[in-house]
Amino acid sequence: MSVLEMKNIKKSFGDLEVLKGIDLTVEKGEVVAIIGPSGGGKSTLLRCATTLETVDSGDITIAGDVLCASPSEGAKSVYCDKKMMQEVRSRFGLVFQNFNLFPHFSVRRNITEALIHVHKKSKEEADKICDNLLKKMDMSSKADAYPCQLSGGQQQRVSIARALATSPDIIFFDEPTSALDPELTAGVLKVIRELAEEKMTMVIVTHEMSFARDVADKIIFMAGGVIVEQGPAEELINNPKEERTKAFLAGY
Amino acid sequence: MDKLGAIFTQLLNGFGFTLGIFFFTIIFSIPLGLLIAKGRMAKNKIVSAIFRVYISIMRGTPLMLQLLLVYFGPYYVFKVSTGSIQVGPFNYRFIATVIGFSLNYAAYFAEIFRGGIQSMPKGQYEAAQVLGFTPLQTYFKIILPQVVKRVLPSVTNEVITLVKDTSLAQVLAVTEMFTAASKLASAQVSVVPFVVAGVFYYVFNGIIEIIMHSIEKKMSYYQ
């Protein structure tokens, strides 16, 4: 079963067409990395999938729930109602480039707040989930710390824990290591790698080519609002077919 | 010495009204300021323009004039007699003072709150949205607590100004502390009542500074 299905997604900001008809399917347990030059539409695609932007036309289905659909080919996409939207949002997690932790909440509250107040779990249940996740992130000692007391790498691991807390069907990463120095990057990549080994379904926008090749099942190369090339990770990185892909990868 | 004692008791009487104007204005103008800030930031251009004009008028005309309008307006414009209005221990002079102050200070607070709300990074809203928080939960759990921290220094400024502005109530013949001091000064042909009143204002503001500082300190556990 596919966890994410995006069909013929089009999106413009004013006169600028950012997505020119993107098709993307992610199967359960699959790790998909999206690479490509800045301004190529990677982040916009992710923001459309996570309800932060609305598409102009196209269909998006997450874990079987229809987020939006075009009534006919190329027609303006119609979104689901508010209730369904909340349902869809509980199906995925999103990890931001600059973490976006809530600075006035402790690490624990950052992770448990949505569990308690959106998913109506008891405080005890939420704490248990939080403790398990922090252990996994190697952050158990920081449960009562505030985000400003943590390094960037630690903050990003907390935000991954926050995204995992509601046991989503799929997690999106928007350049999770772009705000980190190489040393801190390693810790975050290690965590994502472990998630991949556990067969967590993930879509990762990244500029870390070797990481994408090692961890992803499939790599998608996006430029100019279209998918230029896609294929098995190793093959796309080592033997790109399109000239545009070759030119991009030559820079790494 | 007797004279000083008389000054003290009379000013203390007036200080009761000063405190009353101060607290009622704070209680009404802060929530009203939040609502006006919301209106000012409304997506609807007409709604936003209405609140912009309101803020502009409130900030652009003297508070003393606004107080006089609130007090005399009902009678001169609508022929409504306000002389018999009495809410608990408060007559219309006092009520008009509180209304005038609240409307005026709400405009200033609104602009402070707007600045605070608009300075919030977009990422905070997005993180909350993706986690499934409703807009109301997002506002009260995520945004407002952080805005309070951001606007606190500016709010302290306004609150201190308000303490001193209460003296404007004398135009409506409310016998707050400044009015009492003026009367005493002319009766005793002395500046001592003014000096004592000054000490009262200063001490009151000193207490406010200490309280606001401790709140700021309490909120300094995060950045």
Coordinates of C-alpha atoms in Angstrom, one line a residue:
Chain A
M1 CA 0.0 0.0 0.0
S2 CA 1.3 3.4 -0.8
V3 CA 1.5 5.8 2.2
L4 CA 1.8 9.0 0.1
E5 CA 0.4 9.5 -3.3
M6 CA 0.8 12.8 -5.1
K7 CA -0.6 13.1 -8.6
N8 CA 0.0 15.8 -11.2
I9 CA 0.7 18.5 -8.5
K10 CA 0.9 22.0 -9.8
K11 CA 1.6 25.1 -7.8
S12 CA 2.3 28.7 -8.7
F13 CA 3.3 31.7 -6.6
G14 CA 1.9 34.6 -8.6
D15 CA 3.4 34.2 -12.1
L16 CA 6.1 31.9 -11.0
E17 CA 5.2 28.2 -11.6
V18 CA 7.1 26.3 -8.9
L19 CA 5.6 22.8 -9.4
K20 CA 4.8 21.8 -13.0
G21 CA 3.0 18.6 -12.6
I22 CA 4.7 16.3 -10.1
D23 CA 3.9 12.7 -9.5
L24 CA 5.3 11.0 -6.4
T25 CA 4.4 7.7 -4.7
V26 CA 5.9 6.5 -1.5
E27 CA 5.3 2.9 -0.5
K28 CA 5.1 1.7 3.1
G29 CA 8.6 1.4 4.6
E30 CA 10.2 3.2 1.7
V31 CA 12.8 6.0 2.2
V32 CA 12.7 8.6 -0.6
A33 CA 15.3 11.3 -0.8
I34 CA 14.6 14.4 -2.9
I35 CA 17.7 16.2 -4.1
G36 CA 18.2 19.1 -6.5
P37 CA 19.2 22.8 -6.8
S38 CA 17.7 25.5 -4.6
G39 CA 14.5 26.9 -6.0
G40 CA 13.8 23.7 -7.9
G41 CA 10.6 23.1 -5.9
K42 CA 11.7 20.5 -3.4
S43 CA 10.7 22.3 -0.3
T44 CA 7.4 23.5 -1.9
L45 CA 6.5 19.9 -2.8
L46 CA 7.1 19.0 0.9
R47 CA 5.1 21.9 2.1
C48 CA 2.2 20.9 -0.2
A49 CA 2.3 17.4 1.2
T50 CA 2.2 18.6 4.8
T51 CA -0.7 21.1 4.3
L52 CA 1.5 24.2 4.8
E53 CA 0.8 25.2 1.2
T54 CA -2.3 24.5 -0.9
V55 CA -1.8 23.1 -4.4
D56 CA -3.4 24.7 -7.4
S57 CA -4.3 21.3 -9.0
G58 CA -3.6 17.7 -8.4
D59 CA -4.4 14.9 -5.9
I60 CA -2.8 14.2 -2.6
T61 CA -3.6 11.0 -0.6
I62 CA -1.9 10.2 2.7
A63 CA -2.3 6.8 4.3
G64 CA -5.5 6.3 2.4
D65 CA -7.0 9.7 3.4
V66 CA -7.7 12.1 0.6
L67 CA -6.2 15.5 1.4
C68 CA -7.2 17.1 -1.9
A69 CA -8.2 16.1 -5.4
S70 CA -8.8 17.7 -8.7
P71 CA -12.3 17.0 -10.0
S72 CA -11.0 16.6 -13.5
E73 CA -7.5 16.6 -15.0
G74 CA -5.8 19.9 -14.3
A75 CA -8.8 21.5 -12.6
K76 CA -8.5 23.4 -9.4
S77 CA -7.9 21.0 -6.5
V78 CA -10.6 20.7 -3.9
Y79 CA -9.5 20.2 -0.3
C80 CA -11.2 18.0 2.4
D81 CA -13.1 19.5 5.3
K82 CA -11.5 20.7 8.6
K83 CA -12.2 17.4 10.4
M84 CA -10.6 15.3 7.7
M85 CA -7.7 17.8 7.6
Q86 CA -7.0 17.1 11.3
E87 CA -7.2 13.4 10.6
V88 CA -4.7 13.8 7.7
R89 CA -2.3 15.9 9.9
S90 CA -2.3 13.1 12.5
R91 CA -1.0 10.7 9.8
F92 CA 2.3 12.4 9.2
G93 CA 5.2 14.2 11.0
L94 CA 7.3 17.0 9.7
V95 CA 10.9 17.9 10.7
F96 CA 11.9 21.5 9.8
Q97 CA 15.2 22.8 8.7
N98 CA 15.4 25.2 11.7
F99 CA 13.6 22.9 14.2
N100 CA 10.8 25.2 15.1
L101 CA 10.7 23.8 18.7
F102 CA 8.5 25.8 21.1
P103 CA 11.1 27.8 23.1
H104 CA 8.9 28.3 26.1
F105 CA 8.2 24.6 26.6
S106 CA 10.7 22.1 28.1
V107 CA 11.9 19.3 25.9
R108 CA 9.3 17.0 27.5
R109 CA 6.4 19.4 26.9
N110 CA 7.5 20.0 23.3
I111 CA 7.0 16.3 22.8
T112 CA 4.0 15.6 24.9
E113 CA 1.8 18.7 24.3
A114 CA 0.2 17.5 21.1
L115 CA -0.1 14.0 22.5
I116 CA -2.1 15.3 25.4
H117 CA -4.1 18.1 23.8
V118 CA -4.6 16.8 20.3
H119 CA -4.5 13.1 20.6
K120 CA -6.1 13.1 24.1
K121 CA -3.6 10.7 25.7
S122 CA -3.2 10.8 29.5
K123 CA -0.2 12.6 31.0
E124 CA 1.2 9.2 32.0
E125 CA 0.9 7.7 28.6
A126 CA 2.4 10.8 27.0
D127 CA 5.3 10.8 29.4
K128 CA 6.0 7.1 28.7
I129 CA 6.1 7.7 24.9
C130 CA 8.3 10.8 25.5
D131 CA 10.8 8.8 27.7
N132 CA 11.1 6.0 25.1
L133 CA 11.7 8.5 22.3
L134 CA 14.3 10.5 24.3
K135 CA 16.1 7.3 25.1
K136 CA 16.2 6.4 21.4
M137 CA 17.5 9.9 20.6
D138 CA 20.1 9.6 23.2
M139 CA 18.6 12.6 25.0
S140 CA 17.2 11.1 28.2
S141 CA 19.1 13.5 30.4
K142 CA 17.6 16.5 28.7
A143 CA 13.9 16.0 29.3
D144 CA 13.6 19.0 31.5
A145 CA 16.0 21.3 29.5
Y146 CA 14.7 24.1 27.4
P147 CA 15.5 24.3 23.6
C148 CA 17.8 27.3 24.1
Q149 CA 20.0 25.2 26.4
L150 CA 20.6 22.6 23.6
S151 CA 22.9 22.4 20.7
G152 CA 21.4 22.6 17.2
G153 CA 21.9 18.8 16.8
Q154 CA 20.2 18.1 20.0
Q155 CA 17.3 20.5 19.1
Q156 CA 16.9 18.7 15.8
R157 CA 16.8 15.3 17.6
V158 CA 14.1 16.6 19.9
S159 CA 12.1 17.8 16.9
I160 CA 12.4 14.4 15.3
A161 CA 11.1 12.9 18.6
R162 CA 8.3 15.4 18.5
A163 CA 7.4 14.3 15.0
L164 CA 7.6 10.6 16.0
A165 CA 5.6 11.0 19.2
T166 CA 2.1 10.7 17.5
S167 CA 3.3 7.5 15.7
P168 CA 2.7 8.9 12.2
D169 CA 2.6 6.7 9.1
I170 CA 5.2 8.9 7.3
I171 CA 7.7 11.5 8.3
F172 CA 8.9 14.3 6.1
F173 CA 12.3 16.0 6.6
D174 CA 12.9 19.4 5.1
E175 CA 16.7 19.7 4.9
P176 CA 17.1 18.4 8.5
T177 CA 20.8 19.1 8.7
S178 CA 21.2 22.3 6.6
A179 CA 21.3 24.5 9.8
L180 CA 23.9 22.3 11.5
D181 CA 27.7 22.1 11.4
P182 CA 29.2 18.8 10.1
E183 CA 29.9 17.5 13.6
L184 CA 26.3 17.9 14.7
T185 CA 25.0 16.7 11.4
A186 CA 26.4 13.3 12.1
G187 CA 24.3 12.7 15.2
V188 CA 21.1 13.7 13.3
L189 CA 21.9 11.5 10.3
K190 CA 22.6 8.6 12.6
V191 CA 19.1 8.9 14.1
I192 CA 17.5 9.1 10.6
R193 CA 19.5 6.1 9.6
E194 CA 18.2 4.1 12.6
L195 CA 14.6 5.0 11.6
A196 CA 15.3 3.8 8.1
E197 CA 16.5 0.4 9.5
E198 CA 13.2 0.2 11.5
K199 CA 11.4 0.6 8.1
M200 CA 9.9 4.0 9.0
T201 CA 8.4 5.6 5.8
M202 CA 10.3 8.8 5.1
V203 CA 10.6 11.5 2.6
I204 CA 13.8 13.5 3.0
V205 CA 14.8 16.7 1.2
T206 CA 18.5 16.9 1.6
H207 CA 21.8 18.2 0.2
E208 CA 23.8 15.4 1.8
M209 CA 24.4 13.3 -1.3
S210 CA 26.3 10.4 0.3
F211 CA 23.7 10.2 3.1
A212 CA 20.9 10.1 0.5
R213 CA 22.7 7.3 -1.4
D214 CA 23.3 5.3 1.7
V215 CA 19.9 5.6 3.4
A216 CA 17.3 6.1 0.7
D217 CA 15.7 3.4 -1.4
K218 CA 14.8 5.8 -4.1
I219 CA 16.2 9.2 -5.1
I220 CA 14.3 11.9 -6.9
F221 CA 16.2 14.7 -8.7
M222 CA 14.0 17.8 -9.0
A223 CA 14.9 21.0 -10.9
G224 CA 12.8 23.7 -12.5
G225 CA 9.6 22.5 -10.9
V226 CA 9.7 19.0 -12.5
I227 CA 11.2 15.6 -11.6
V228 CA 14.1 15.4 -14.0
E229 CA 15.1 11.9 -13.0
Q230 CA 14.3 9.2 -10.4
G231 CA 15.5 5.8 -9.6
P232 CA 17.2 3.5 -7.1
A233 CA 19.5 5.6 -4.8
E234 CA 22.8 4.1 -5.7
E235 CA 22.1 4.0 -9.4
L236 CA 21.0 7.6 -9.6
I237 CA 24.0 9.0 -7.7
N238 CA 26.6 6.8 -9.4
N239 CA 25.2 6.6 -13.0
P240 CA 22.8 9.6 -13.6
K241 CA 21.3 9.5 -17.1
E242 CA 20.1 13.0 -17.6
E243 CA 22.6 15.8 -18.4
R244 CA 20.9 18.1 -15.8
T245 CA 21.4 15.5 -13.1
K246 CA 25.1 14.9 -14.1
A247 CA 25.8 18.7 -13.9
F248 CA 24.2 19.0 -10.5
L249 CA 26.0 15.9 -9.0
A250 CA 29.3 17.1 -10.5
G251 CA 29.2 19.9 -7.9
Y252 CA 29.4 17.4 -5.1
Chain B
M1 CA 3.7 68.8 61.6
D2 CA -0.1 68.9 61.8
K3 CA -0.1 70.4 58.3
L4 CA 1.9 67.6 56.9
G5 CA -0.4 65.1 58.5
A6 CA -3.4 66.8 56.9
I7 CA -1.7 66.8 53.6
F8 CA -1.0 63.1 54.0
T9 CA -4.5 62.0 54.8
Q10 CA -6.1 64.1 52.1
L11 CA -3.7 62.9 49.5
L12 CA -4.2 59.4 50.6
N13 CA -7.9 59.9 50.0
G14 CA -7.2 61.1 46.5
F15 CA -4.8 58.2 46.0
G16 CA -7.7 55.8 46.3
F17 CA -9.2 57.3 43.2
T18 CA -5.9 57.3 41.4
L19 CA -5.5 53.6 42.2
G20 CA -9.1 53.0 41.0
I21 CA -8.5 54.7 37.7
F22 CA -5.3 52.8 37.3
F23 CA -6.5 49.3 38.0
F24 CA -9.8 49.6 36.1
T25 CA -7.9 51.0 33.1
I26 CA -5.5 48.1 33.2
I27 CA -8.2 45.6 33.5
F28 CA -10.2 46.9 30.6
S29 CA -7.6 48.3 28.2
I30 CA -5.4 45.2 28.0
P31 CA -8.1 42.7 26.7
L32 CA -9.5 45.5 24.6
G33 CA -6.1 46.2 23.2
L34 CA -5.7 42.5 22.2
L35 CA -9.0 42.7 20.4
I36 CA -8.1 45.9 18.6
A37 CA -4.7 44.4 17.6
K38 CA -6.7 41.4 16.2
G39 CA -8.9 43.8 14.3
R40 CA -6.0 45.8 13.1
M41 CA -4.4 42.6 11.7
A42 CA -7.6 41.4 10.1
K43 CA -7.3 40.1 6.5
N44 CA -10.5 42.0 5.6
K45 CA -9.2 45.4 4.4
I46 CA -12.2 47.4 5.6
V47 CA -12.1 45.9 9.1
S48 CA -8.4 46.5 9.3
A49 CA -8.8 50.1 8.1
I50 CA -11.5 50.9 10.7
F51 CA -9.2 49.8 13.5
R52 CA -6.3 51.7 12.0
V53 CA -8.4 54.9 12.0
Y54 CA -9.5 54.2 15.6
I55 CA -5.8 53.8 16.7
S56 CA -4.8 56.9 14.8
I57 CA -7.5 59.1 16.4
M58 CA -6.8 57.8 19.9
R59 CA -3.1 58.4 19.6
G60 CA -3.4 61.6 17.6
T61 CA -5.7 63.6 19.9
P62 CA -5.1 64.7 23.5
L63 CA -6.3 62.3 26.2
M64 CA -7.7 65.2 28.1
L65 CA -10.0 66.1 25.1
Q66 CA -11.1 62.4 24.9
L67 CA -12.0 62.4 28.6
L68 CA -14.1 65.6 28.1
L69 CA -15.9 64.1 25.1
V70 CA -16.7 60.9 27.0
Y71 CA -18.1 62.9 29.9
F72 CA -20.0 65.6 28.0
G73 CA -20.7 63.7 24.8
P74 CA -23.8 61.7 26.0
Y75 CA -25.6 64.9 27.0
Y76 CA -24.6 67.3 24.3
V77 CA -24.9 64.8 21.4
F78 CA -27.7 62.5 22.6
K79 CA -29.4 64.6 25.3
V80 CA -28.8 61.7 27.7
S81 CA -28.5 62.9 31.2
T82 CA -25.6 61.2 33.0
G83 CA -25.9 63.0 36.3
S84 CA -27.9 60.2 37.9
I85 CA -25.8 57.3 36.7
Q86 CA -24.3 55.5 39.6
V87 CA -22.6 52.0 39.5
G88 CA -21.9 50.9 43.0
P89 CA -19.8 53.6 44.6
F90 CA -18.9 55.2 41.3
N91 CA -20.6 58.2 39.7
Y92 CA -20.4 59.0 36.0
R93 CA -17.4 61.3 36.5
F94 CA -15.4 58.4 37.6
I95 CA -16.9 56.0 35.0
A96 CA -16.3 58.4 32.2
T97 CA -12.7 58.7 33.3
V98 CA -12.2 55.0 33.2
I99 CA -13.9 54.7 29.8
G100 CA -11.8 57.5 28.4
F101 CA -8.5 56.0 29.8
S102 CA -9.4 52.5 28.7
L103 CA -10.3 53.5 25.1
N104 CA -7.1 55.5 24.8
Y105 CA -4.7 53.1 26.4
A106 CA -6.2 50.2 24.5
A107 CA -5.0 51.9 21.3
Y108 CA -1.5 52.0 22.5
F109 CA -1.6 48.5 23.9
A110 CA -3.0 47.3 20.6
E111 CA 0.0 48.6 18.7
I112 CA 2.4 47.0 21.2
F113 CA 0.6 43.7 20.9
R114 CA 0.5 43.9 17.1
G115 CA 4.3 44.4 17.1
G116 CA 4.7 41.4 19.4
I117 CA 2.4 39.1 17.4
Q118 CA 3.9 40.0 14.1
S119 CA 7.4 39.5 15.4
M120 CA 6.6 35.8 16.0
P121 CA 8.4 33.5 13.5
K122 CA 6.1 31.8 11.0
G123 CA 7.7 28.5 11.9
Q124 CA 5.9 28.5 15.3
Y125 CA 2.5 28.6 13.6
E126 CA 3.6 26.0 11.1
A127 CA 4.9 23.6 13.7
A128 CA 1.7 23.9 15.7
Q129 CA -0.4 23.4 12.6
V130 CA 1.4 20.3 11.5
L131 CA 1.1 18.9 15.0
G132 CA -2.7 19.3 14.8
F133 CA -3.2 22.1 17.2
T134 CA -6.4 24.1 16.5
P135 CA -5.9 27.9 15.7
L136 CA -7.3 28.7 19.2
Q137 CA -4.9 26.2 20.9
T138 CA -2.0 27.6 18.8
Y139 CA -2.9 31.2 19.9
F140 CA -3.2 30.5 23.6
K141 CA -0.6 27.8 24.1
I142 CA 2.1 28.7 21.6
I143 CA 1.8 32.3 20.4
L144 CA 0.4 34.4 23.3
P145 CA 2.9 33.2 26.0
Q146 CA 5.8 34.1 23.8
V147 CA 4.2 37.5 22.8
V148 CA 3.8 38.4 26.5
K149 CA 7.5 38.0 27.0
R150 CA 8.3 40.0 24.0
V151 CA 6.0 43.0 24.8
L152 CA 6.6 43.1 28.5
P153 CA 9.2 46.0 28.5
S154 CA 7.0 48.1 26.3
V155 CA 3.9 47.4 28.4
T156 CA 5.9 48.4 31.5
N157 CA 6.5 51.7 29.8
E158 CA 2.8 52.3 29.2
V159 CA 1.8 51.2 32.7
I160 CA 4.2 53.7 34.2
T161 CA 2.9 56.5 31.9
L162 CA -0.6 55.6 33.0
V163 CA 0.2 56.1 36.6
K164 CA 1.2 59.7 35.8
D165 CA -1.6 60.3 33.3
T166 CA -4.2 59.6 36.0
S167 CA -3.7 63.2 37.0
L168 CA -5.6 64.2 33.9
A169 CA -8.8 63.0 35.6
Q170 CA -8.9 66.4 37.3
V171 CA -10.5 67.9 34.1
L172 CA -13.6 65.9 35.1
A173 CA -13.3 67.1 38.7
V174 CA -12.5 63.6 39.9
T175 CA -10.8 64.1 43.2
E176 CA -7.9 61.9 42.5
M177 CA -4.5 62.6 44.1
F178 CA -3.4 65.4 41.8
T179 CA -6.7 67.3 42.2
A180 CA -6.3 67.0 46.0
A181 CA -2.7 68.2 45.9
S182 CA -3.8 71.3 43.8
K183 CA -6.5 72.2 46.2
L184 CA -4.2 71.8 49.2
A185 CA -1.5 73.8 47.6
S186 CA -3.7 76.8 47.0
A187 CA -5.3 76.6 50.4
Q188 CA -2.0 76.4 52.2
V189 CA -0.1 78.6 49.8
S190 CA 2.6 76.0 49.7
V191 CA 4.3 73.6 47.3
V192 CA 4.7 70.9 49.9
P193 CA 1.4 69.1 48.8
F194 CA 2.9 68.9 45.3
V195 CA 6.1 67.5 46.6
V196 CA 4.3 64.9 48.7
A197 CA 2.1 63.9 45.7
G198 CA 5.3 63.6 43.6
V199 CA 6.7 61.2 46.2
F200 CA 3.4 59.1 46.1
Y201 CA 3.6 58.8 42.3
Y202 CA 7.3 58.0 42.4
V203 CA 6.9 55.3 45.1
F204 CA 3.9 53.8 43.2
N205 CA 5.9 53.6 40.0
G206 CA 8.9 52.2 41.9
I207 CA 6.7 49.3 43.1
I208 CA 5.4 48.7 39.5
E209 CA 9.0 48.6 38.3
I210 CA 9.9 46.0 40.9
I211 CA 6.9 43.9 40.0
M212 CA 7.4 44.0 36.3
H213 CA 11.1 43.3 36.7
S214 CA 10.4 40.2 38.7
I215 CA 7.9 39.0 36.0
E216 CA 10.5 39.6 33.3
K217 CA 13.0 37.7 35.3
K218 CA 10.5 34.8 35.8
M219 CA 10.2 34.6 32.0
S220 CA 13.9 34.7 31.3
Y221 CA 14.2 30.9 31.5
Y222 CA 14.0 30.8 27.7
Q223 CA 15.1 32.9 24.8

